[in-house]
PDB file of C-alpha atoms in Angstrom:
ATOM      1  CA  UNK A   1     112.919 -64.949 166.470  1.00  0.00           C
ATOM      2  CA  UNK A   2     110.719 -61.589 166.412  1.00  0.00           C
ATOM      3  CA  UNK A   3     113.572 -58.882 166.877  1.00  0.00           C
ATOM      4  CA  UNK A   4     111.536 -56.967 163.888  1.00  0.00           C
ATOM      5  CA  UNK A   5     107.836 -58.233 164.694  1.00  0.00           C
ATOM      6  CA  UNK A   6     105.454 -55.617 163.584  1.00  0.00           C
ATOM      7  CA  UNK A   7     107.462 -54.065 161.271  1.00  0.00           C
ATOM      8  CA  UNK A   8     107.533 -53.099 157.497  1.00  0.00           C
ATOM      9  CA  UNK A   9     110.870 -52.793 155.754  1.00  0.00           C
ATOM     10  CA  UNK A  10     111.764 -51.870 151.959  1.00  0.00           C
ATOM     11  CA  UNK A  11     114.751 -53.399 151.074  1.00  0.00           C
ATOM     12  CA  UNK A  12     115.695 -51.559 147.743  1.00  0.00           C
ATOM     13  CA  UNK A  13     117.960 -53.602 145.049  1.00  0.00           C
ATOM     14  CA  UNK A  14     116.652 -57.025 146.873  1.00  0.00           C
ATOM     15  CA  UNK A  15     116.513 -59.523 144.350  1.00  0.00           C
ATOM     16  CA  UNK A  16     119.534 -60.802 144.553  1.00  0.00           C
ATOM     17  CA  UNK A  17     122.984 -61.059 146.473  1.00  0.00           C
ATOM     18  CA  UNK A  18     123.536 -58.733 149.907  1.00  0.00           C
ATOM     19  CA  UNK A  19     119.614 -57.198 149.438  1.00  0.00           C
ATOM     20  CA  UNK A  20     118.698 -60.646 148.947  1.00  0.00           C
ATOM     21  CA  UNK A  21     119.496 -61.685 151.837  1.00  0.00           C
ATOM     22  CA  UNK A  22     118.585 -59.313 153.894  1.00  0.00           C
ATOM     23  CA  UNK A  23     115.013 -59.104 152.985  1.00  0.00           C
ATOM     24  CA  UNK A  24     114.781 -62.678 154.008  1.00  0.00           C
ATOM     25  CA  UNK A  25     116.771 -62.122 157.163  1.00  0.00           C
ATOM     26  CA  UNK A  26     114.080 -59.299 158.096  1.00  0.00           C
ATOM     27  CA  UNK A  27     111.183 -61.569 157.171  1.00  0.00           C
ATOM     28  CA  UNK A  28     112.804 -64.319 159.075  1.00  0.00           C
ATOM     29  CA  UNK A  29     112.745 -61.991 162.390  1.00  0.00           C
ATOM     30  CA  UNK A  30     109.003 -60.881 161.919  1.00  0.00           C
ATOM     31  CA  UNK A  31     108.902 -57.752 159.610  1.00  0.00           C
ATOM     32  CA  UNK A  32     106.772 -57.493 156.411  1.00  0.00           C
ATOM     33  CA  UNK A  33     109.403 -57.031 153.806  1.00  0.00           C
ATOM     34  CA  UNK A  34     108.969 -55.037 150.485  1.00  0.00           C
ATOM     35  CA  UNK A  35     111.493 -56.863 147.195  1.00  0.00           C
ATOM     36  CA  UNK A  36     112.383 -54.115 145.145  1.00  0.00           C
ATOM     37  CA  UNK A  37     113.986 -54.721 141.979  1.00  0.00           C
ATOM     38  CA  UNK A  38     114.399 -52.195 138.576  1.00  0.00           C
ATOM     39  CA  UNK A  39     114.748 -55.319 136.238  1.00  0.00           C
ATOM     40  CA  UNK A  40     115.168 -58.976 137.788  1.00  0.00           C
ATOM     41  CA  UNK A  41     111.210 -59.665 138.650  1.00  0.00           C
ATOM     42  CA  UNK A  42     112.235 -63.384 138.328  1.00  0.00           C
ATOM     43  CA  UNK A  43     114.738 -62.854 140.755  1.00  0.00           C
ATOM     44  CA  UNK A  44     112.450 -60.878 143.090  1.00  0.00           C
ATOM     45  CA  UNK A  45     109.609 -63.272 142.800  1.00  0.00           C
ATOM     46  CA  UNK A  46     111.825 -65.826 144.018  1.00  0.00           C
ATOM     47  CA  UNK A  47     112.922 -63.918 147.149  1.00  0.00           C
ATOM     48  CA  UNK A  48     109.395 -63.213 147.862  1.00  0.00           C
ATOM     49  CA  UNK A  49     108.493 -67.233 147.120  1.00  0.00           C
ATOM     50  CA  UNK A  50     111.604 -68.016 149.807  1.00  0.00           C
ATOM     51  CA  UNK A  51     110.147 -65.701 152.374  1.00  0.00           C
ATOM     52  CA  UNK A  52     106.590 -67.244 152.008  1.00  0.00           C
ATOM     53  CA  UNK A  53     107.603 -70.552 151.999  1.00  0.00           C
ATOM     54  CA  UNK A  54     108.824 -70.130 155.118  1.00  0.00           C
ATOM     55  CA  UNK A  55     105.691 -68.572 156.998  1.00  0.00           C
ATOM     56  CA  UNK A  56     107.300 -65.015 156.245  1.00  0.00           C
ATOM     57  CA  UNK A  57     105.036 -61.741 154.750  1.00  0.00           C
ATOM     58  CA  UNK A  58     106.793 -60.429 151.118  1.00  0.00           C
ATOM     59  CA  UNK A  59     105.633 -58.566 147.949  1.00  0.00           C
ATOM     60  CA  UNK A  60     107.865 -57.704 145.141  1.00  0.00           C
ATOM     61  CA  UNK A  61     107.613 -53.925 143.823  1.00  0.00           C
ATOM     62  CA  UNK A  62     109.772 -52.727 140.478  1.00  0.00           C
ATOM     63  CA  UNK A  63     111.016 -49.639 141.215  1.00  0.00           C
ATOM     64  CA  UNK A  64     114.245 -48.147 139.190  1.00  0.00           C
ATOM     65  CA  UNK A  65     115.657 -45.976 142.533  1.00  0.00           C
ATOM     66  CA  UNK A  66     116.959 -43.714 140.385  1.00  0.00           C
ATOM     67  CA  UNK A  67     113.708 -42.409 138.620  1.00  0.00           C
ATOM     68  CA  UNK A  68     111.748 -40.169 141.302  1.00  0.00           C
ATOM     69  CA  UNK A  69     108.052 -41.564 139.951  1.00  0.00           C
ATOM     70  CA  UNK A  70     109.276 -44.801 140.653  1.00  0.00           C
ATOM     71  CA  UNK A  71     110.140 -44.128 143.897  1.00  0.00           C
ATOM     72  CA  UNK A  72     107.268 -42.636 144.794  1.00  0.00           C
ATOM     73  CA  UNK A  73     104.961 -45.628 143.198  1.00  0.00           C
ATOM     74  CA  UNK A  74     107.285 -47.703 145.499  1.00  0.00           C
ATOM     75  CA  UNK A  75     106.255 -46.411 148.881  1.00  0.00           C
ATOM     76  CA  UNK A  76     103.116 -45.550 147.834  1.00  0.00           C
ATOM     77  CA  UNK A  77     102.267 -49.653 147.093  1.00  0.00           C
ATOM     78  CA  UNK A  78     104.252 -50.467 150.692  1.00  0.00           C
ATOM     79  CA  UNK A  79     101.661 -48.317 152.269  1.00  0.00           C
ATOM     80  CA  UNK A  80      98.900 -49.517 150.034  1.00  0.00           C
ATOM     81  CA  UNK A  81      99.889 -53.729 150.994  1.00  0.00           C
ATOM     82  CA  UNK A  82     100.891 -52.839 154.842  1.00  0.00           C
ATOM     83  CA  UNK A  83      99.917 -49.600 156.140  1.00  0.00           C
ATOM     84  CA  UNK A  84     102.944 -48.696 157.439  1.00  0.00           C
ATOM     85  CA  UNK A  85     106.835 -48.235 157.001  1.00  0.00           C
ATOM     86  CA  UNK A  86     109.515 -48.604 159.646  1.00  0.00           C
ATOM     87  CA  UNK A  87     112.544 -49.424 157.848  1.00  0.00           C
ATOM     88  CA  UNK A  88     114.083 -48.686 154.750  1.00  0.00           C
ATOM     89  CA  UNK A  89     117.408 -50.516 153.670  1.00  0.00           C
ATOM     90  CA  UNK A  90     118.949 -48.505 150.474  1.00  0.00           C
ATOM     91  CA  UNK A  91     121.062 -51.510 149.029  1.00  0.00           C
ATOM     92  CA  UNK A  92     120.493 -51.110 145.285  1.00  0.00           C
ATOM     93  CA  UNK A  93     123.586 -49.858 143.540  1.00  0.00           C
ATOM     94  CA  UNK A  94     125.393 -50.205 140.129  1.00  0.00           C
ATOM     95  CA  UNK A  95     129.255 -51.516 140.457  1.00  0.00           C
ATOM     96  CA  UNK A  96     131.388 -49.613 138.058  1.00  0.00           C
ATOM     97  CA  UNK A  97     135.145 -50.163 137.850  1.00  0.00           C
ATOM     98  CA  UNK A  98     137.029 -48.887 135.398  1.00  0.00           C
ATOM     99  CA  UNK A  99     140.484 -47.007 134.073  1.00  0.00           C
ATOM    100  CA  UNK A 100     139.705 -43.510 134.797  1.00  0.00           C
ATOM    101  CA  UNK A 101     140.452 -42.712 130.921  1.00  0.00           C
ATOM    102  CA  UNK A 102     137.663 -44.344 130.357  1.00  0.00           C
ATOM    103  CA  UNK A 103     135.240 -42.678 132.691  1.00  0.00           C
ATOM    104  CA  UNK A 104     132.291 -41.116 130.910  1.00  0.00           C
ATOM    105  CA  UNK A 105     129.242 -39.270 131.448  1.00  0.00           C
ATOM    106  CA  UNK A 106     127.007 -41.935 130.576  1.00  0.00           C
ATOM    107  CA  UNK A 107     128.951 -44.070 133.413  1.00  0.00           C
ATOM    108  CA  UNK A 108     129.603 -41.653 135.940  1.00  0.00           C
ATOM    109  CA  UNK A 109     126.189 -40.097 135.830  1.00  0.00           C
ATOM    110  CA  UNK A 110     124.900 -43.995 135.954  1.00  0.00           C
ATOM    111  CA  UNK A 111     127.331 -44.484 138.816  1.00  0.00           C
ATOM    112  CA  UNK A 112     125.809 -41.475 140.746  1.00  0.00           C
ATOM    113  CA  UNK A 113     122.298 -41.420 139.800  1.00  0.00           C
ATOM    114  CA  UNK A 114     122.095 -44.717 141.478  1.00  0.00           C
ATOM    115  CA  UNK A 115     124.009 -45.220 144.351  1.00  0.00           C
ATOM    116  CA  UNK A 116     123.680 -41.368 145.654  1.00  0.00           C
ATOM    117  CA  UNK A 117     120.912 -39.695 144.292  1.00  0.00           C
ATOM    118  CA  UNK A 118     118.548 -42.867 144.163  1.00  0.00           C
ATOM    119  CA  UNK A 119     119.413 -42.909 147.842  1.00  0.00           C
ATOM    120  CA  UNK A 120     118.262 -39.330 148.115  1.00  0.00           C
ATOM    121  CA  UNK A 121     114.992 -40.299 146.554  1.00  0.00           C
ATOM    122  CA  UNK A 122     113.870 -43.022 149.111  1.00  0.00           C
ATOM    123  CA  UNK A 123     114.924 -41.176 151.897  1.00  0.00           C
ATOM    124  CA  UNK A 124     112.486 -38.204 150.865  1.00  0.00           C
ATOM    125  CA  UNK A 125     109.853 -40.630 150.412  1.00  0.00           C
ATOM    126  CA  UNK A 126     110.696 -42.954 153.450  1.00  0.00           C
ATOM    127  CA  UNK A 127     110.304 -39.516 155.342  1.00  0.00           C
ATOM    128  CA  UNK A 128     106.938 -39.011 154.662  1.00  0.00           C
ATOM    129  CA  UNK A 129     105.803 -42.448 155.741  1.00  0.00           C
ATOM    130  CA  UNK A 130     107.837 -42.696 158.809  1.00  0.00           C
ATOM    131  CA  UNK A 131     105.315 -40.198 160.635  1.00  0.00           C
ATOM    132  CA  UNK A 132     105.883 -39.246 164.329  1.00  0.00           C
ATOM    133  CA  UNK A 133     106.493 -42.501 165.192  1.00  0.00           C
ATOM    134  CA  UNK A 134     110.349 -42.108 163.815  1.00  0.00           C
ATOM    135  CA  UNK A 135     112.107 -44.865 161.433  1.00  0.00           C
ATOM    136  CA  UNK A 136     115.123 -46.331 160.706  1.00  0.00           C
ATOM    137  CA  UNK A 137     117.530 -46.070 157.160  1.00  0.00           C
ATOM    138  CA  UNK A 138     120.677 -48.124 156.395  1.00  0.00           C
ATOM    139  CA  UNK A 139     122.767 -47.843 154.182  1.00  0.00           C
ATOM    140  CA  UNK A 140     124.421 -50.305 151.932  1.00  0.00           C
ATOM    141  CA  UNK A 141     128.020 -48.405 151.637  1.00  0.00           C
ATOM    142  CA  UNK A 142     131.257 -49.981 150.591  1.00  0.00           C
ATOM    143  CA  UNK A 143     134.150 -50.536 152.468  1.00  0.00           C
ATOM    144  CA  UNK A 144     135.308 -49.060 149.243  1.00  0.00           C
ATOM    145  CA  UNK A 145     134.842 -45.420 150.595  1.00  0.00           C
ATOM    146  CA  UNK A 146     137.824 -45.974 153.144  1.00  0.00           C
ATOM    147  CA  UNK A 147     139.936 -47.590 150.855  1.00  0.00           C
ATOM    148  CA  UNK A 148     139.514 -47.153 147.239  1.00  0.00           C
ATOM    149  CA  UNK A 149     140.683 -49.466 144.863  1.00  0.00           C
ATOM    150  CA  UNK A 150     142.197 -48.991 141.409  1.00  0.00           C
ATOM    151  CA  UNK A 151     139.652 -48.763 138.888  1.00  0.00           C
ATOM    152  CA  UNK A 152     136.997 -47.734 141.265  1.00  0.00           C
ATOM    153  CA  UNK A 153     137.269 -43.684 141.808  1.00  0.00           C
ATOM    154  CA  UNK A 154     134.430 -43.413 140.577  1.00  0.00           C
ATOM    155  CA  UNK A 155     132.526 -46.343 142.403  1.00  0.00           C
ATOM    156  CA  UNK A 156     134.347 -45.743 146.283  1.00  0.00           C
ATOM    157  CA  UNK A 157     133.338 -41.726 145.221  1.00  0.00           C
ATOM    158  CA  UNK A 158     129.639 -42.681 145.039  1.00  0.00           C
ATOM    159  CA  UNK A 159     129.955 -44.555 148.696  1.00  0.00           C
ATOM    160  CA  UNK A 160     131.827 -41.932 150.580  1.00  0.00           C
ATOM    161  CA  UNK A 161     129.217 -39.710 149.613  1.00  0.00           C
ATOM    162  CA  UNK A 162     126.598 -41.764 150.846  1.00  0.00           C
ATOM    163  CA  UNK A 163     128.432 -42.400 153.705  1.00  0.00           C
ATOM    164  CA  UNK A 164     128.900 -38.425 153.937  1.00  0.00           C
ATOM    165  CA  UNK A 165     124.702 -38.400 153.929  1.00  0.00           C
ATOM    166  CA  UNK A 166     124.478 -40.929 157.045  1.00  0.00           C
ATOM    167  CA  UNK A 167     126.331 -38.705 159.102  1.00  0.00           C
ATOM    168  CA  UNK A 168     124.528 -35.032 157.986  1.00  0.00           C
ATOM    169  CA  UNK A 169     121.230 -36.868 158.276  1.00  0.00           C
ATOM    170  CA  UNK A 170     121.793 -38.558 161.243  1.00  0.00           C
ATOM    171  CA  UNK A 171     122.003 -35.028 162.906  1.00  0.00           C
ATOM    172  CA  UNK A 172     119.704 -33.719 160.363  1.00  0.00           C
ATOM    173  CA  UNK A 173     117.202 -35.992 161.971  1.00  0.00           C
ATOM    174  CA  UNK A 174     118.002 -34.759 165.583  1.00  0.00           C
ATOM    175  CA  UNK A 175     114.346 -35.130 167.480  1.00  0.00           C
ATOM    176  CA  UNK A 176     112.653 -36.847 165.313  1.00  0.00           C
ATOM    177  CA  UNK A 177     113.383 -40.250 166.261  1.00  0.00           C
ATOM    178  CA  UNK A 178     115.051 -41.590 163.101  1.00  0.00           C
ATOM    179  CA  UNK A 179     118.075 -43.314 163.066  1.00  0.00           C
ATOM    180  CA  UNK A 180     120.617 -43.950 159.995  1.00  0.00           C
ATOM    181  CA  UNK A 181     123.691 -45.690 159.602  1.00  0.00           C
ATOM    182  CA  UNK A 182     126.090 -47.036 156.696  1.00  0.00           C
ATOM    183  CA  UNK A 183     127.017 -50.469 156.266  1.00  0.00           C
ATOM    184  CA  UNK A 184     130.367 -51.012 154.697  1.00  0.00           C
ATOM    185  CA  UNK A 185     130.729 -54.844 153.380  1.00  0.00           C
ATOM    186  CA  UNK A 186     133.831 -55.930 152.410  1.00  0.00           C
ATOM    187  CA  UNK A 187     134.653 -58.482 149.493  1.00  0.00           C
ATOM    188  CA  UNK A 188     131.214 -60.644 149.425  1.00  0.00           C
ATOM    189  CA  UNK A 189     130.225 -63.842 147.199  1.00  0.00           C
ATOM    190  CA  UNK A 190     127.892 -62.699 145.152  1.00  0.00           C
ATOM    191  CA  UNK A 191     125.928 -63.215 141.758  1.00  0.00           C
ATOM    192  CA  UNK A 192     127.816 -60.181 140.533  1.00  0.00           C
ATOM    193  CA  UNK A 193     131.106 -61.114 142.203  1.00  0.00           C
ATOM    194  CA  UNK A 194     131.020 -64.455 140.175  1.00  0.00           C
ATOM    195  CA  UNK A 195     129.785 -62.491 137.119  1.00  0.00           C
ATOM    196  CA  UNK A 196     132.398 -60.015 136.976  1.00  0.00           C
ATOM    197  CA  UNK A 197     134.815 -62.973 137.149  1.00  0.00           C
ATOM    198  CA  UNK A 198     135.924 -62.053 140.502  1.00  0.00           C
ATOM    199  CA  UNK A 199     135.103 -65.245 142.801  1.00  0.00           C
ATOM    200  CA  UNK A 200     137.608 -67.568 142.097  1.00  0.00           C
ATOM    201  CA  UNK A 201     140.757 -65.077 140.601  1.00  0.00           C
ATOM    202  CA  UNK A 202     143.884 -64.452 141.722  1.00  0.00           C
ATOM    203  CA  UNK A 203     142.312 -61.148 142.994  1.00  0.00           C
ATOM    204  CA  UNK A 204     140.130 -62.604 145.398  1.00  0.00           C
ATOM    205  CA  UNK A 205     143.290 -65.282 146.521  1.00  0.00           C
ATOM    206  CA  UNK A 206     145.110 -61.628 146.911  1.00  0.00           C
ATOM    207  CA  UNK A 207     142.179 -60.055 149.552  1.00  0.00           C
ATOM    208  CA  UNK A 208     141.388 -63.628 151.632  1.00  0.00           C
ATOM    209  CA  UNK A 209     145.502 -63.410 151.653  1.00  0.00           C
ATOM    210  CA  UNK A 210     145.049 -60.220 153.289  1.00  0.00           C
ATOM    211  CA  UNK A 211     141.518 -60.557 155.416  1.00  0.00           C
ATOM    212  CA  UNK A 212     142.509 -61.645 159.394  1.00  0.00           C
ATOM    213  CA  UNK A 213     139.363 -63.761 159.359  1.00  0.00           C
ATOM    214  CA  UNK A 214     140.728 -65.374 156.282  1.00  0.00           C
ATOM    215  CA  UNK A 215     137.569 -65.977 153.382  1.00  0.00           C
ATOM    216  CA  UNK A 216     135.484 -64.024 151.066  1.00  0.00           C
ATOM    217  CA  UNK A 217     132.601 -62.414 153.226  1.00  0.00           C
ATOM    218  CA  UNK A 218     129.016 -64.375 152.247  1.00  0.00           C
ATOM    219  CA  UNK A 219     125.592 -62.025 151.767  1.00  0.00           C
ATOM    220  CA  UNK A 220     124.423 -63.589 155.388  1.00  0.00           C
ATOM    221  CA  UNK A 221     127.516 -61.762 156.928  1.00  0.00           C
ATOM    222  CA  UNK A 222     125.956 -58.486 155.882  1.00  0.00           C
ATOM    223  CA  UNK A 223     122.317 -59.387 156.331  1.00  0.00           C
ATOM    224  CA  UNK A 224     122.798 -60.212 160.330  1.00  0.00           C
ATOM    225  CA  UNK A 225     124.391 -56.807 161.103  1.00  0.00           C
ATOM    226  CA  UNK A 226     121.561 -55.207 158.985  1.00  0.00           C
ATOM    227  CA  UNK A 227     119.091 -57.435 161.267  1.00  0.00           C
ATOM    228  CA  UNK A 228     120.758 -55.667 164.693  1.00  0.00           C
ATOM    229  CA  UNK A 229     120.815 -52.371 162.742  1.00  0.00           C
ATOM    230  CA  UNK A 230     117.246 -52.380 162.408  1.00  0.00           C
ATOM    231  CA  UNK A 231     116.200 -53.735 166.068  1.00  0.00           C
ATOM    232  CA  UNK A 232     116.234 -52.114 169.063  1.00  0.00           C
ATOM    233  CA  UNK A 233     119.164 -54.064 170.097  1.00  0.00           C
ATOM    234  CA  UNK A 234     121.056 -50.685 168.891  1.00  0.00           C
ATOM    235  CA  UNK A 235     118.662 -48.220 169.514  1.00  0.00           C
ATOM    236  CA  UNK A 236     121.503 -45.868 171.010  1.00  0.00           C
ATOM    237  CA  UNK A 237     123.312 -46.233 167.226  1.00  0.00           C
ATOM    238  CA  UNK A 238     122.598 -43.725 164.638  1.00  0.00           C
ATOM    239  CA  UNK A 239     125.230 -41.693 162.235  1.00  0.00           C
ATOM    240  CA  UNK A 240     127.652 -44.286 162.305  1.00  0.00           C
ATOM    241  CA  UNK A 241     129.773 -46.443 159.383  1.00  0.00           C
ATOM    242  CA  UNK A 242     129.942 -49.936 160.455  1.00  0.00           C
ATOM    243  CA  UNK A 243     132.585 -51.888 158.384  1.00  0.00           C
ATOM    244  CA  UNK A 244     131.532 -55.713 157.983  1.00  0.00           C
ATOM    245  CA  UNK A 245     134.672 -57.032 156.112  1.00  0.00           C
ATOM    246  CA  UNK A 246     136.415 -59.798 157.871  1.00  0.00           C
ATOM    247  CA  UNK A 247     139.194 -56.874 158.880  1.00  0.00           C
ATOM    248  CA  UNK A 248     140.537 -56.428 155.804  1.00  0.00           C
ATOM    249  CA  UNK A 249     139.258 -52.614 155.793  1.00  0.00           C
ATOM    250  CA  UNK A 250     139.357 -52.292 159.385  1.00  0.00           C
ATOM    251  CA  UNK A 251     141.968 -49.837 159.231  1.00  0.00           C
TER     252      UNK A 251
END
């Protein structure tokens, strides 16, 4: 398929899990796909080998989102290895849960730096790339932001704020033919799910127990609605939060 032919993407946070996947969804559809990553280059390089291997267009870039230099670097080499930038997918994040007694500064400025200011920083630079020709963000949200969890004010806090960007921007943007929208997963297999000891507790018997499509939601779940968020199939769709969760935060 060539929903995405001719087009570059970034895919921040990409070498692994959700950002993973949908860097190689992208490249399976026609784009040229950028792998960031701020520490996992094996990781990255292995995306990018995936994408190649099947007749797809990758590079890996190491970019920490949250430092401003590196952000800059990070477009700067997209434009340098394709010319151009249509898309940019703002996935990386850091997953903080904890008591909020235990909440620090070193944590919550982590927390925010990341997820909400890092988010910031693309967008400025995705902005000058874009040109007249207009662009397209998404962002990686949480269904978290509708319905915090215990242990995670300060996570769901970081994702309703950039869930509260999609929506300024998207008028922000009014005329200038760019288009933003959140992406709210719900609970998803991934490497960090299994590393937090998550994928296979009581807790995640406790959500499938309460999902109406019944599992755990699998990085390729998220990665196809990023594919039709990027296309023109929803060209008319911009300043919206799109909850991918099986129905479990569907109210």
């Amino acid at each position: 398929m060539s929903r995405l032919k001719n087009k570059t993407a970034v895919v921040t946070g990409a070498s692994k899990g959700i950002g993973a996947s949908i860097a190689k969804y992208f490249a399976a559809e026609g784009a040229k796909v950028v792998v960031n990553y701020a520490s996992s280059r094996e990781g990255a390089e292995k995306v990018v080998n995936e994408i190649t291997g099947q007749g797809g267009t990758a590079i890996a870039v190491q970019a920490d989102v949250a430092n401003q230099i590196d952000v800059t670097r990070l477009f700067e080499e997209t434009k340098n290895a394709f010319g151009t930038i249509d898309i940019l997918v703002n996935n990386a994040g850091v997953y903080i849960y904890e008591p909020v007694e235990l909440v620090s500064p070193e944590t919550f400025h982590k927390s925010f730096n990341t997820n909400v200011l890092g988010s910031i920083f693309t967008i400025q630079e995705a902005l000058k790339h874009f040109g007249d020709k207009g662009g397209n963000i998404i962002n990686i949200s949480s269904g978290a932001s509708n319905s915090p969890l215990p242990t995670g004010s300060v996570y769901s806090a970081t994702k309703t704020a950039l869930d509260a960007l999609t929506v300024a921007l998207s008028k922000e943007f009014s005329g200038r033919n760019i288009r933003i929208n959140s992406l709210l997963p719900g609970i998803v297999e991934t490497e960090g799910a299994h590393t937090a000891g998550f994928i296979g507790s009581e807790a995640e018997a406790g959500f499938v127990a309460k999902t109406p499509l019944g599992r755990t939601g699998q990085p390729d779940d998220i990665a196809k609605v990023a594919v039709f968020l990027a296309s023109d199939e929803s060209a008319w769709i911009t300043g919206e939060k799109i909850t991918v969760s099986g129905g479990v935060y569907g109210f």
